[in-house]
Coordinates of C-alpha atoms in Angstrom, one line a residue:
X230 CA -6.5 -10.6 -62.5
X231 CA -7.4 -13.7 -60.2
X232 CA -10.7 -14.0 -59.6
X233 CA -12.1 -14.5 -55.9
X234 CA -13.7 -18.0 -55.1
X235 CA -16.9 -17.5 -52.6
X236 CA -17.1 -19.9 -49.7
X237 CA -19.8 -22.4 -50.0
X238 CA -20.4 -24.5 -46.8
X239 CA -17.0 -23.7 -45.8
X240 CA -15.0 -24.6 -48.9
X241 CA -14.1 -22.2 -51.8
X242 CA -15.7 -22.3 -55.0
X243 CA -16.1 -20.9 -58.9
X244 CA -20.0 -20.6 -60.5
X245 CA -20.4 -20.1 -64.1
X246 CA -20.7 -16.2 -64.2
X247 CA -18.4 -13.5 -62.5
X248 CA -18.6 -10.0 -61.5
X249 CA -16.2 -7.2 -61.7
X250 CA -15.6 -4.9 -58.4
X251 CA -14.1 -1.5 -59.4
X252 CA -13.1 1.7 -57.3
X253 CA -15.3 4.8 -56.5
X254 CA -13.0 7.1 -56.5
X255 CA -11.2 6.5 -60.6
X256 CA -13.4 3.3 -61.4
X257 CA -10.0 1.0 -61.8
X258 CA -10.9 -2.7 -61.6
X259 CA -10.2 -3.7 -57.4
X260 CA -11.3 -7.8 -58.1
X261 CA -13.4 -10.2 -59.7
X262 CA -15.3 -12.6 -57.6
X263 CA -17.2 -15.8 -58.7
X264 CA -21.1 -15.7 -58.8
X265 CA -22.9 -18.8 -57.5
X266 CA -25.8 -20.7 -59.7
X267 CA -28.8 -21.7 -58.1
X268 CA -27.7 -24.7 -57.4
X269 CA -24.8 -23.7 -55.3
X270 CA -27.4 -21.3 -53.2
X271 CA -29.5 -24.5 -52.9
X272 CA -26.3 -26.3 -51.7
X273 CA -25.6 -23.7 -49.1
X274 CA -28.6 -23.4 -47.5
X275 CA -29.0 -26.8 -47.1
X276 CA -25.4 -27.3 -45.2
X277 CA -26.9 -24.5 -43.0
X278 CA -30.5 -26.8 -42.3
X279 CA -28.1 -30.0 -41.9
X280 CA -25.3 -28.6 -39.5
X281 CA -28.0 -26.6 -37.6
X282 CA -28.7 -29.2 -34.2
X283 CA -24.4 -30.0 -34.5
X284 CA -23.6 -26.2 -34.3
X285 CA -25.9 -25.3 -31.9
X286 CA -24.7 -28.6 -29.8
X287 CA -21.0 -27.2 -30.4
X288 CA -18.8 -27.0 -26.9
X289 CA -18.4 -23.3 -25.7
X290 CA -14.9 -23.8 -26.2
X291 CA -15.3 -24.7 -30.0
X292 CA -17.1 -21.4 -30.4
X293 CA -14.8 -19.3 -28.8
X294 CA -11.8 -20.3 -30.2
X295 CA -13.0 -20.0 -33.7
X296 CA -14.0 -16.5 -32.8
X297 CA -10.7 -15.8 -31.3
X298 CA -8.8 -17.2 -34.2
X299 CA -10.8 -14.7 -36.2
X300 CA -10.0 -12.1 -34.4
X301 CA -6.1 -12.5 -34.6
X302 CA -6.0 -13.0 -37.9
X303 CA -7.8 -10.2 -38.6
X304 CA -5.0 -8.4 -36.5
X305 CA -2.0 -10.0 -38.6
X306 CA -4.1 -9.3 -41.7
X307 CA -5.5 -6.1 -40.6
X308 CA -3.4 -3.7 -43.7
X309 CA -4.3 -6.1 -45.9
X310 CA -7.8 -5.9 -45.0
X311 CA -7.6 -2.1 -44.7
X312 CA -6.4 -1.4 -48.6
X313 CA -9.4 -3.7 -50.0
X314 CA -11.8 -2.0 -48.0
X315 CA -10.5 1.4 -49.5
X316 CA -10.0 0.0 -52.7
X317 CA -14.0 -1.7 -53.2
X318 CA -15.6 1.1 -50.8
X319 CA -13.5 4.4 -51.9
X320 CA -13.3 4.8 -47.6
X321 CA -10.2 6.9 -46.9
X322 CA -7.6 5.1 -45.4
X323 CA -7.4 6.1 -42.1
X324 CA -11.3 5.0 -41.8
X325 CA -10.4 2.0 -43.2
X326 CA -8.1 0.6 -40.8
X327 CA -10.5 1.9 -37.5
X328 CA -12.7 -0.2 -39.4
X329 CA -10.5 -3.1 -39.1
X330 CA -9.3 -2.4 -35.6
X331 CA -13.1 -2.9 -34.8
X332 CA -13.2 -5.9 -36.3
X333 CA -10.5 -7.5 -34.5
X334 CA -12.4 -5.9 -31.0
X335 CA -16.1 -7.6 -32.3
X336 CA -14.8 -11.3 -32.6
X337 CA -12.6 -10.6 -29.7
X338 CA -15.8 -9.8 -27.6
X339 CA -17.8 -12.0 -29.1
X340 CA -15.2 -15.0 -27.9
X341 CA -15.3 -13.4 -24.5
X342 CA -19.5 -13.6 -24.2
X343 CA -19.4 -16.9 -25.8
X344 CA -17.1 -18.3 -22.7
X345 CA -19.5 -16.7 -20.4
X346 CA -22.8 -17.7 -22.8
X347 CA -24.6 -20.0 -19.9
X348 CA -27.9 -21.2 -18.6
X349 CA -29.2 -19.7 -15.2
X350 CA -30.9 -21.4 -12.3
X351 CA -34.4 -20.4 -11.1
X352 CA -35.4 -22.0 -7.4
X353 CA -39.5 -22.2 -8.0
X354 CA -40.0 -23.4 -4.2
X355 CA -41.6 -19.7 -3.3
X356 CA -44.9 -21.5 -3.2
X357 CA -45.6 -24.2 -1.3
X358 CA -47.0 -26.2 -4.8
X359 CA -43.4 -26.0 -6.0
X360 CA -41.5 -27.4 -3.3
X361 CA -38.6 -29.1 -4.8
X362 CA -38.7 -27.9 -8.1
X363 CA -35.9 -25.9 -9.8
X364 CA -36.0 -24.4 -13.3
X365 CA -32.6 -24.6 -15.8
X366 CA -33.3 -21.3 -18.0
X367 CA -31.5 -21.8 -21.0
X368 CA -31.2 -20.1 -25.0
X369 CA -31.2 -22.0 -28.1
X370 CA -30.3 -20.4 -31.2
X371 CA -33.7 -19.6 -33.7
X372 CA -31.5 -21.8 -36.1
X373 CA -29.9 -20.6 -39.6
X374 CA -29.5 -17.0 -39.7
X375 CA -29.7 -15.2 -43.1
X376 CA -27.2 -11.7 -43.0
X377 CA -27.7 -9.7 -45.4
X378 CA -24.7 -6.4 -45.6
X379 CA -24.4 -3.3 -46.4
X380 CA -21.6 -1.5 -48.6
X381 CA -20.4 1.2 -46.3
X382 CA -18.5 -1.1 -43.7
X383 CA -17.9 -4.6 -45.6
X384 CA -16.0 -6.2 -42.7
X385 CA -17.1 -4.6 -39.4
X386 CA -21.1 -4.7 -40.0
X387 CA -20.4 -8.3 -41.3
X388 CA -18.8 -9.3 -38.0
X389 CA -21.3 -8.1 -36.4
X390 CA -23.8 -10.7 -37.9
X391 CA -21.2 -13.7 -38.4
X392 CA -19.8 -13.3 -35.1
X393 CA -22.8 -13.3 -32.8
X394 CA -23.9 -16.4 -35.0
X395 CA -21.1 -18.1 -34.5
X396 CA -21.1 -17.5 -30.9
X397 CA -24.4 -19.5 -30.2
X398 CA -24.1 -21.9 -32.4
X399 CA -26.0 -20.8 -35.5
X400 CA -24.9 -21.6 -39.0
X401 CA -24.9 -18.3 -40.9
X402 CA -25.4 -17.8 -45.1
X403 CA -24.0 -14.3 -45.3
X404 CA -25.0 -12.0 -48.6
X405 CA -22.6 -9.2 -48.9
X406 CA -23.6 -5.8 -50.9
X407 CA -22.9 -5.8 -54.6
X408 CA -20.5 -3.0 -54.4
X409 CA -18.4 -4.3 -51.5
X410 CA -17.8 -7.9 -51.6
X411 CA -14.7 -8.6 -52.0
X412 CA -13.7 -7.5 -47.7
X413 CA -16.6 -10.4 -47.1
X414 CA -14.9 -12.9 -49.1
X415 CA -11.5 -12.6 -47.7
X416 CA -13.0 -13.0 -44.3
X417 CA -14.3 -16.2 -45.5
X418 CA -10.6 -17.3 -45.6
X419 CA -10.0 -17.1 -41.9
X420 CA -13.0 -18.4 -41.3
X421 CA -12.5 -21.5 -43.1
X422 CA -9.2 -21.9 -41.2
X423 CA -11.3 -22.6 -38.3
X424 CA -12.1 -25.7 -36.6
X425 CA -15.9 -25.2 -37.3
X426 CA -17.8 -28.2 -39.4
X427 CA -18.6 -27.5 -42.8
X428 CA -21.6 -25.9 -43.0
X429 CA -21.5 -23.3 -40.2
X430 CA -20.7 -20.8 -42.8
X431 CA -21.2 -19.8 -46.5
X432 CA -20.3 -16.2 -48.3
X433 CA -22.4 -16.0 -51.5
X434 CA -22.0 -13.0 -53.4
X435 CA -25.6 -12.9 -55.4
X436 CA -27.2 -10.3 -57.1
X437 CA -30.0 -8.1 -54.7
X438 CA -32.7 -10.1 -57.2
X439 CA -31.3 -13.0 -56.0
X440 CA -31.6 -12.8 -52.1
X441 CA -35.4 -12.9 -52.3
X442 CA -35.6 -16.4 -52.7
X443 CA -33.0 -16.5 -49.5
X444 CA -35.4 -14.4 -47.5
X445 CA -38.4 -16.6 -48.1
X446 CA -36.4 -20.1 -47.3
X447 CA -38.3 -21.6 -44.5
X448 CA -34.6 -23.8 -43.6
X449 CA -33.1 -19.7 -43.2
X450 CA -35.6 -18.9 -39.7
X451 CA -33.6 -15.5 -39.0
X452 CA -33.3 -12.7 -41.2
X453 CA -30.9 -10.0 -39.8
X454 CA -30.8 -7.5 -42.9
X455 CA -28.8 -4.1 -42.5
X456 CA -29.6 -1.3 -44.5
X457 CA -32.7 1.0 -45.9
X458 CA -35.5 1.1 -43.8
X459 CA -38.0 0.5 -46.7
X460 CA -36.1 -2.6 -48.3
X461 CA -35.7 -3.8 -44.5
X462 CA -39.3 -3.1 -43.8
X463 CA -40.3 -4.9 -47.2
X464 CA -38.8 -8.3 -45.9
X465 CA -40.7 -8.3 -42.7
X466 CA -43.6 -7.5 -44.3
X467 CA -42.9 -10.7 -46.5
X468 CA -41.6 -12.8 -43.8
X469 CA -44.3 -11.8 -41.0
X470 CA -43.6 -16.0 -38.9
X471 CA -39.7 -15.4 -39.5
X472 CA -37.1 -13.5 -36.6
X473 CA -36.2 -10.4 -38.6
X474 CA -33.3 -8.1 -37.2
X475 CA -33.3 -4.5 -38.6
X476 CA -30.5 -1.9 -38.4
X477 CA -31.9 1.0 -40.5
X478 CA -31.4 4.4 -41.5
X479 CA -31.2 7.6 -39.8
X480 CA -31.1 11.2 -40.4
X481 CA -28.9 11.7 -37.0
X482 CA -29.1 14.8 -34.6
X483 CA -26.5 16.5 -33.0
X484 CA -27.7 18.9 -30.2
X485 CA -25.3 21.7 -28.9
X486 CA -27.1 23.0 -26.0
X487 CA -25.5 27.2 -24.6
X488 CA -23.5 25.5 -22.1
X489 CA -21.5 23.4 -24.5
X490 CA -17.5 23.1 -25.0
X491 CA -17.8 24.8 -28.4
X492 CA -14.7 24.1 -29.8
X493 CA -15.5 20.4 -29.1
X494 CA -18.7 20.6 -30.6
X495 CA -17.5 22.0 -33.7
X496 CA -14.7 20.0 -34.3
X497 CA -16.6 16.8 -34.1
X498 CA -19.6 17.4 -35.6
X499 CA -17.2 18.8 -38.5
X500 CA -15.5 15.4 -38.6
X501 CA -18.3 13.1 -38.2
X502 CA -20.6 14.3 -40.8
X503 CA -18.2 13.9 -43.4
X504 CA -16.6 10.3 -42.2
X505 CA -17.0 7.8 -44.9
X506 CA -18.1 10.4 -46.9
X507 CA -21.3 10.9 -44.7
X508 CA -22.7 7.3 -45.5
X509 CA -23.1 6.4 -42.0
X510 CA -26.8 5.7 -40.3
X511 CA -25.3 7.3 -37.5
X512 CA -23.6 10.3 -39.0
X513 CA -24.3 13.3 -37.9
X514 CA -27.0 15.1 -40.5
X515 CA -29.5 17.7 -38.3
X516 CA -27.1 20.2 -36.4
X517 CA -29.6 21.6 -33.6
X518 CA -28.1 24.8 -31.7
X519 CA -29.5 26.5 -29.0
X520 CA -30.1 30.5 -30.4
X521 CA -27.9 32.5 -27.8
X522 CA -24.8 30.0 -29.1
X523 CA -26.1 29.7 -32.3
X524 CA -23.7 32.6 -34.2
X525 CA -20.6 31.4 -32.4
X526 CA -20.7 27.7 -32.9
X527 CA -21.0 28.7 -36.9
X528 CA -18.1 30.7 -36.8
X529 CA -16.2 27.4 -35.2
X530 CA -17.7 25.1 -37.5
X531 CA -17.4 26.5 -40.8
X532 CA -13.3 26.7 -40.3
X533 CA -13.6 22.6 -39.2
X534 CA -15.1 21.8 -41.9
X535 CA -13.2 23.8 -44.8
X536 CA -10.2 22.5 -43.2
X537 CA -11.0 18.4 -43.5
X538 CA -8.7 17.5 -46.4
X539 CA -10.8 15.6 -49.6
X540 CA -9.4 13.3 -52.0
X541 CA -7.8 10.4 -52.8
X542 CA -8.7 7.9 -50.5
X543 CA -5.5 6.2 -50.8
X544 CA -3.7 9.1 -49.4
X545 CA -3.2 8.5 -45.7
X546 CA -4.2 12.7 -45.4
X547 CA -7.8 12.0 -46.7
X548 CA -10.5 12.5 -44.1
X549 CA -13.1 12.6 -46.9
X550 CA -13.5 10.1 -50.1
X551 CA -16.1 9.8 -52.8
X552 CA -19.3 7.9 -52.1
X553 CA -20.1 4.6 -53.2
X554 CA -20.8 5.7 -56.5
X555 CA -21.2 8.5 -58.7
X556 CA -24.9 7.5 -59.0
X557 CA -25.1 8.0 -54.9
X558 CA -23.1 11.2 -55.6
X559 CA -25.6 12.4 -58.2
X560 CA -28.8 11.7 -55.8
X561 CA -27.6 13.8 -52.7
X562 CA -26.5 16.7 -54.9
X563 CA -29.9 16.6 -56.1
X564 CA -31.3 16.8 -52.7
X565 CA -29.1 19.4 -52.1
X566 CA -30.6 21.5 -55.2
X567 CA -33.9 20.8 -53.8
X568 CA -33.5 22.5 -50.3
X569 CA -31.7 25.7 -52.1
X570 CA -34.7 26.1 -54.9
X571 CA -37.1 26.0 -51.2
X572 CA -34.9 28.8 -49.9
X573 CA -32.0 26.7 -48.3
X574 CA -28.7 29.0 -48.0
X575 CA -25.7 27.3 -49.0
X576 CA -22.5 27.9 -46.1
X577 CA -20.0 25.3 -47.6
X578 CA -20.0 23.0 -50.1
X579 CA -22.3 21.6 -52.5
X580 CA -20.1 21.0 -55.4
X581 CA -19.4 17.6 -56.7
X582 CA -16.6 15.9 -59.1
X583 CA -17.3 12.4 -60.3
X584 CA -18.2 10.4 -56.7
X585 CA -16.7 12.7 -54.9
X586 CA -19.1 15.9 -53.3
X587 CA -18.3 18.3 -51.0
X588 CA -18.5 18.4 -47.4
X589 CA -21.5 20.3 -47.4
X590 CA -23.3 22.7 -44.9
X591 CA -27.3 24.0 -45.3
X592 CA -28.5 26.6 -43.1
X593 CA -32.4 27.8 -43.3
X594 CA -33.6 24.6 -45.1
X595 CA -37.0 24.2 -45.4
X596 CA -39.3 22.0 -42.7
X597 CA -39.8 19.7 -45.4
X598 CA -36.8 19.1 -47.2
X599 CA -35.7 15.5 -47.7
X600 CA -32.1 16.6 -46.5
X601 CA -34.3 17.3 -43.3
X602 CA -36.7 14.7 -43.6
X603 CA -35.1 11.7 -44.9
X604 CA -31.5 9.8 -44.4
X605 CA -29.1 12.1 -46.8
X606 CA -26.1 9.4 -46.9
X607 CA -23.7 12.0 -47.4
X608 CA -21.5 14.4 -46.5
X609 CA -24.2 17.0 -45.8
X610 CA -25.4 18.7 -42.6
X611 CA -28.0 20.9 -42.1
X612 CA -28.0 24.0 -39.1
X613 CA -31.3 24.3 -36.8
X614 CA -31.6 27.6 -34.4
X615 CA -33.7 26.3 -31.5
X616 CA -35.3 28.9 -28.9
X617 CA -34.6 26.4 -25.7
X618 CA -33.5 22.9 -24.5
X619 CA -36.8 21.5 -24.5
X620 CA -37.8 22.4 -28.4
X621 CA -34.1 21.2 -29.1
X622 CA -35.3 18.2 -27.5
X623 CA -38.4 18.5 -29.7
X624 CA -36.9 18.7 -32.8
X625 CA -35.1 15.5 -32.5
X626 CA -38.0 13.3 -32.0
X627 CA -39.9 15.2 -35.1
X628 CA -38.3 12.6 -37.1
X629 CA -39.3 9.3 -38.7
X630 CA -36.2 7.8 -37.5
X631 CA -34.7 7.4 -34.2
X632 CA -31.2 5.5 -34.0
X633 CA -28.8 7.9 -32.4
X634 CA -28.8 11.3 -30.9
X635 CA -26.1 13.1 -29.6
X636 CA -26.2 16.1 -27.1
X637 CA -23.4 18.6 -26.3
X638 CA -24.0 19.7 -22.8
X639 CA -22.1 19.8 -19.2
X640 CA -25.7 19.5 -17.3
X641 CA -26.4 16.3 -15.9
X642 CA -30.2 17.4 -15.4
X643 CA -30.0 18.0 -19.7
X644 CA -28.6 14.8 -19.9
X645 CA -31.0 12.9 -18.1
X646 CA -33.5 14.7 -19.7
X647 CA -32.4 13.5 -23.1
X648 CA -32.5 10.1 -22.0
X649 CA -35.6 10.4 -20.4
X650 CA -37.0 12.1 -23.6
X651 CA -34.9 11.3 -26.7
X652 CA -37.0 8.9 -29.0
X653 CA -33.8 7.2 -29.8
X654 CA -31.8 3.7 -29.4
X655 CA -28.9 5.7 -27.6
X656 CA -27.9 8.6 -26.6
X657 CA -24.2 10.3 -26.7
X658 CA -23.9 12.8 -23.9
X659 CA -20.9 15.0 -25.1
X660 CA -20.3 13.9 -28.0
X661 CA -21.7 13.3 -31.9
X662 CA -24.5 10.1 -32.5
X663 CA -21.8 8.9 -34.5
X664 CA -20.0 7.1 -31.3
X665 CA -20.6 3.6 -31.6
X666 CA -18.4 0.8 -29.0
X667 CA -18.7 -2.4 -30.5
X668 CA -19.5 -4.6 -27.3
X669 CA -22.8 -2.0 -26.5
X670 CA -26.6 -2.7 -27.5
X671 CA -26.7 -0.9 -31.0
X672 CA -29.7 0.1 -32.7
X673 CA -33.1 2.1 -33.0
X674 CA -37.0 3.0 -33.1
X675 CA -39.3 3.6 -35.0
X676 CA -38.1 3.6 -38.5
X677 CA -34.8 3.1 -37.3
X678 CA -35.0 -0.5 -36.9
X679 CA -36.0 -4.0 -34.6
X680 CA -33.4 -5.2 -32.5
X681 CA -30.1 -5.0 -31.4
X682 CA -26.8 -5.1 -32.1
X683 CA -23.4 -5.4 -29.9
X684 CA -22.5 -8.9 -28.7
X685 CA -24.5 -9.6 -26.2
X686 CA -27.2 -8.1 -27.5
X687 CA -27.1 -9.8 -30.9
X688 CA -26.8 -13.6 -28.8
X689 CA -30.0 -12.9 -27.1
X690 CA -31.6 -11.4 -30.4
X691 CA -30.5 -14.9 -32.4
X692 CA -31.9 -17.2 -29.4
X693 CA -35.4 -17.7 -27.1
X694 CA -35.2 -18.8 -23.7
X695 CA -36.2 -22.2 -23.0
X696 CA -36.7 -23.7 -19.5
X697 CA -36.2 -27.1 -18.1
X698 CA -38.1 -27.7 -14.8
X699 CA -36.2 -30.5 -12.3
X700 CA -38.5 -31.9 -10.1
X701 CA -38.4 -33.8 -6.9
X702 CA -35.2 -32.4 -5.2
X703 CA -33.9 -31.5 -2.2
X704 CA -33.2 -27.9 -2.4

């Protein structure tokens, strides 16, 4: 089997050591990728420090076109794409390619905000002192951004740090998860076939012991780390003068309030606790349901749920596939044994095989329960009775985290209501927390994160406003 070069400053390239990739789901061998040495990191991250004033002085229409470029050959690619993501991550198929479909969509809109990236004009004549003056308001890129990825979506979660990067200008060293980076590397080929000077980019597939010596570089200003809240939280502790981006964890809340389409309710909340296998920050893990619907939205869900079809994620049927590893298997399982032994009941689920568990569903868990109280990662949901809107409402914010909420309701007082008092980054009216749209501000509070996601967003997040004051006109 070939092995996969990694993309130094642009250009592909071997190191002395290499690292097999194999599948989740029967542990074949997906790839091999070269590992870089020390040096080549070194070499990397000093392109980044010596391209940074030429990329952020790059022409909008440099940017854009790059971006755009991506984004269609992602689209000619895009089965291609789909298999290696199934094959490194074990996500089912049909997962796979929505992933890649929202790929294509992220460097599509992130071309379309670069060609309207642009300064602003400020008239400062409202006071007599500042009679013809007129401020340019402008953003420049922090400089060299530092993304570090997560396994559970190795090309969509990576566009969303290389594209925003790209768009104003900032080279980006990008550090893919151990377990998935072979969908990372491949996009490293179309970028490369870009018109983008060397430098703008590099892919370097190191070890997690590795990237703490990236996260200190003084030449890497921005930090924009995906993943646990207390590995994310550790590197802005250790980084206190650096721009750190955060998109953490979650133990996500689904309310279904009496007036709810229960048949919707159930069928989505079915699906999107189990999608990729539950190891979403946004899948759906706390089930809160107002008592008087409480008996009837079980009886609906219970059938949704038996019914999603487990397996093989290769088969295009599979709606659930094994976790990243039998190791992640083997942890939630356990979390599942510790709600039952504190009196949790057990309504589907909770078997395992290999990498593979259940779709799972826990009624009467205990207050305290780290399926309650902590980001499960799995396909596991637990049911909460609540007395009334407002101590549904309650028992979302008694949480640690606060990413996404969704609420099931056909009031738009309720709905308002949940915006006004949902300690969350968004919320989904009618639908699961799970509903992400690429081009929208993405991300939480409180232990869910600093920062945003979502094109726009993102460009603002990488930049700082600086303003240039003309003086002496005639305005």
């Amino acid at each position: 089997m070939d092995v996969r070069t990694f993309w130094l400053a642009g250009r592909p390239a071997t190191g002395d050591a290499e690292l097999t990739v194999t599948n989740p789901h029967d542990g074949r061998e997906v790839g091999r990728h070269a590992v870089p040495t020390d040096a080549q990191v070194e070499e990397a991250v000093a392109a980044a420090d010596a391209v940074a004033r030429q990329a952020a002085a790059l022409p909008v229409h440099v940017r854009a076109e790059a971006l755009a470029h991506v984004s269609r050959r992602l689209a000619e690619r895009s089965e291609e794409f789909a298999q290696l993501i199934t094959a490194e991550n074990g996500k089912p198929i049909l997962w796979a390619r929505g992933e890649v479909g929202r790929a294509v969509a992220t460097f599509r809109f992130a071309a379309e905000e670069t060609r309207r990236w642009s300064g602003e004009v400020q008239r400062l004549d409202t006071e007599p002192a500042a009679a013809g003056r007129l401020a340019y308001v402008s953003r420049v890129p922090y400089g060299p951004v530092l993304a570090i990825t997560p396994f559970n979506f190795p090309l969509n979660l990576v566009a969303h740090k290389v594209a925003p990067a790209i768009a104003v200008g900032a080279p980006v060293v990008v550090k893919p998860a151990p377990a998935t980076p072979l969908t990372a590397l491949l996009l490293g080929e179309i970028l490369a076939e870009t018109d983008l000077p060397a430098g703008m980019f590099s892919v370097l597939p190191v070890e997690n012991e590795r990237a703490g010596g990236l996260v200190h570089d003084p030449r890497l200003p921005v930090v924009s780390f995906t993943g646990s809240a207390p590995v994310g939280y550790a590197i802005a502790d250790q980084v206190p003068r650096k721009h750190v981006t955060l998109e953490l964890g979650g133990n996500a809340a689904a309310v279904v309030l009496a007036d709810a389409d229960l048949d919707w309710a159930a069928s989505r909340v079915a699906l999107y606790s189990n999608y990729q296998a539950g190891q979403s920050c946004i899948a759906v893990q706390r089930v809160i349901v107002e008592r008087p619907v409480y008996d009837a939205f079980v009886e609906r869900l219970l059938p949704a749920v038996s019914a999603l079809v487990t397996g093989d994620p290769a088969d295009e049927k599979t709606q659930v596939g094994p976790l990243v590893s039998e190791a992640a298997a083997e942890r939630v399982e356990q979390w599942i044994d510790e709600a039952v032994r504190g009196g949790a009941r057990v309504l589907a689920g909770g078997t395992r095989e290999g990498a593979t568990l259940a779709p799972t569903v826990l009624a009467d868990v205990p207050a305290d329960a780290k399926v309650v109280r902590e980001e499960v990662f799995g396909p596991v949901m637990i049911l909460q009775p609540a007395a009334s809107m407002e101590e549904a409402y309650a028992m979302v914010n008694d949480s640690a985290y606060g990413l996404q909420a969704g609420v099931f309701t056909r009031s738009l007082d309720a709905a308002f209501r949940a915006n006004r008092e949902l300690e969350v980054g968004g919320v989904i009216i009618g639908d699961v927390p799970s509903y992400r749209a690429d081009q929208m501000p993405y991300g939480g509070v409180k232990d869910s994160g600093i920062g945003r996601e979502g094109l726009g967003s993102a460009m603002r997040d990488l930049t700082y406003e600086k303003v240039m004051v003309m003086t002496g006109l005639t305005l």
